[in-house]
Amino acid sequence: MTIGIIGSGALGLYYGALLQRAGHEVRFLLRRDFDAITRKGLSVSSPKGDFHLDRVKGFRDPAEMGTVDLALVGLKTFANQHLVALLAPLMGPMTRVLTLQNGLGNEELLAEAFGAERVLGGVAFLCSNRGQPGFVHHLDQGRIRLGEFSGGLSPFAESLAESFRQAAIPCEAVADLRKARWEKLVWNIPFNGLCALTGQTTEGLLAHAPLRAEVRALMEEVIRAANAQNLSTPIAPDFAGRMIDVTASMGAYRPSMMIDRQEQRPLELDAIYALPLARAAEKGVEMVRVRMLHALLDAGEKTP
Amino acid sequence: MTIGIIGSGALGLYYGALLQRAGHEVRFLLRRDFDAITRKGLSVSSPKGDFHLDRVKGFRDPAEMGTVDLALVGLKTFANQHLVALLAPLMGPMTRVLTLQNGLGNEELLAEAFGAERVLGGVAFLCSNRGQPGFVHHLDQGRIRLGEFSGGLSPFAESLAESFRQAAIPCEAVADLRKARWEKLVWNIPFNGLCALTGQTTEGLLAHAPLRAEVRALMEEVIRAANAQNLSTPIAPDFAGRMIDVTASMGAYRPSMMIDRQEQRPLELDAIYALPLARAAEKGVEMVRVRMLHALLDAGEKTP
């Protein structure tokens, strides 16, 4: 399979490297890492084993990448205004596009531009970050759940999940992508925002009893909003508790939004907060704590 | 009247200076400002006119202050564990004590130590801050509403309010001190906490539409909790809007908790958040946003 990676951050580099190692032809759109990777290849460190790819196809301009079988999107959502233009040169008549971006609204953007039938989405539960140019560090987790934007379990989604698994990426095709997205929000909404706001890791957050209670209350708000969205089956009541347990097992993790804030990048507030708040409100569900967290994060965006 | 000031911060110095200027014998317990004030007196800058007091009675040790007619408490509530010991030497048989501290719980502490019949409380709506040692800056407002801890409009409270007015302190005696306390919390809870957390002034907060909406929602939570406390009359529904209008007229004000955070002092979280949350919960009222704000502020206390 030829695969184009748009958004070669910690997620795009890691999954792209695994797919190339498994024999796929992977083409990376690169900016910061272009020089390092085209000269010296790409190094992955991982508790599952380090490896190095000597020859990596890097591009500065998507127009030079050619059409691909699969376009994999790892772009930060705050750069979504560029996404369609970046992807367009990769889209041949049979190309499918899989967005692994955070939050809501990404599949809709791609469906509008390229047709709903070509769009897949996935949620990645991955702890990774970029090192020096040419280095990506996989810390923990890595599972992807992917599905068709149009819903249902397609043969393509199932075979794509199988290809990912053969590349050592734990992956599952799901019939209800919307449910998978909301389940991911149950994690993202409390941990990304509270860690970005307080400067505490997930471990620090969970060690502080009042914040741990807020994490759970935020999760319960999101579950209530999710279960008003006509999902195939509701999110189970014990989901919040399980998410907290999984997170506690991850140690002192810095969520992406905390890193974005510390490195003074924009935050993914629309995808992770504003759109979920709007979808909840459309169904008459007011997420009081989520709205306050969003307001506090948004205010921080306006101060230098 | 002999007046002892315990807690000579921006509030204690300002009101003490006005009372001395009006002819009362005022004795200040001083720490940071002791040298400057005993050597060079106390300077007040104010839009109502600057003035300087040449000779000011400053003490380092309350045991040297003697008993007074009125002990006026301006101590930060996070130092309340020292309050009774600091006050005890000032308390003669007829001494009354007036606490102008923030939040809830202060009168109770004094009543326990000295008897409920000797305790008055007041809420000060004052914008002031300390300058160099020996200087205090009055910026805006300054009104005090005071009343008996035991409730009702006593002749003493009325005459005290009259003395304050004669000292150019706008002052009103109220029959329902508890209501005045909760009304002050309607302001303190949103503005102190949100300004401390975001580093924005009241003006910055109100200019940001989502935070302005949170200010109002927080105020409405506090009003709901207040009106479950069996006050003499409920706080009116338009009180939140009027508080926001008054605050907008104050310009770029830095609430005391914001200054405390910036100067890395402890925050007055128990008096302004924990106790009101507990009193609300006792009446079955859950202040969701207030609890989240408290958790975020408390977490900040634990990080350097």
Coordinates of C-alpha atoms in Angstrom, one line a residue, chain A residues 194 197-200 208 210-211 214 218 221 286 288-296 298-300 302-303, chain B residues 194 197-200 208 210-211 214 218 221 286 288-296 298-300 302-303:
Chain A
L194 CA -6.8 20.3 33.2
L197 CA -4.4 24.7 32.7
T198 CA -2.6 23.6 35.9
G199 CA 0.7 22.5 34.4
Q200 CA 0.3 19.2 36.2
H208 CA -5.0 15.8 44.0
P210 CA -10.4 17.7 44.4
L211 CA -9.1 17.6 40.8
E214 CA -13.4 17.1 38.8
L218 CA -16.1 16.1 33.6
E221 CA -20.8 15.3 31.7
E286 CA -25.4 21.6 28.9
V288 CA -21.4 23.1 32.7
R289 CA -17.9 22.1 33.8
V290 CA -16.7 21.5 30.2
R291 CA -17.9 25.0 29.3
M292 CA -16.0 26.6 32.2
L293 CA -12.8 24.7 31.4
H294 CA -13.1 25.8 27.7
A295 CA -13.5 29.4 28.8
L296 CA -10.4 29.2 31.0
D298 CA -9.6 30.0 25.6
A299 CA -8.7 33.0 27.9
G300 CA -5.2 31.7 28.2
K302 CA -5.4 35.4 24.3
T303 CA -2.7 36.2 26.8
Chain B
L194 CA -10.8 33.7 38.0
L197 CA -6.2 31.6 37.9
T198 CA -6.0 33.4 34.6
G199 CA -3.7 36.3 35.6
Q200 CA -6.2 38.7 34.0
H208 CA -13.6 37.9 27.2
P210 CA -16.9 33.2 27.6
L211 CA -15.3 34.2 30.9
E214 CA -18.7 32.2 33.6
L218 CA -20.7 31.7 39.1
E221 CA -24.6 29.7 41.8
E286 CA -24.2 22.1 44.9
V288 CA -20.7 23.0 40.5
R289 CA -18.6 25.8 39.0
V290 CA -17.5 27.1 42.3
R291 CA -16.3 23.7 43.3
M292 CA -14.3 23.4 40.0
L293 CA -12.8 26.8 40.5
H294 CA -11.8 25.9 44.1
A295 CA -10.2 22.7 42.9
L296 CA -8.1 24.5 40.3
D298 CA -6.2 24.6 45.4
A299 CA -4.1 22.6 42.9
G300 CA -2.1 25.7 42.2
K302 CA 0.5 22.8 45.8
T303 CA 2.8 23.6 42.8

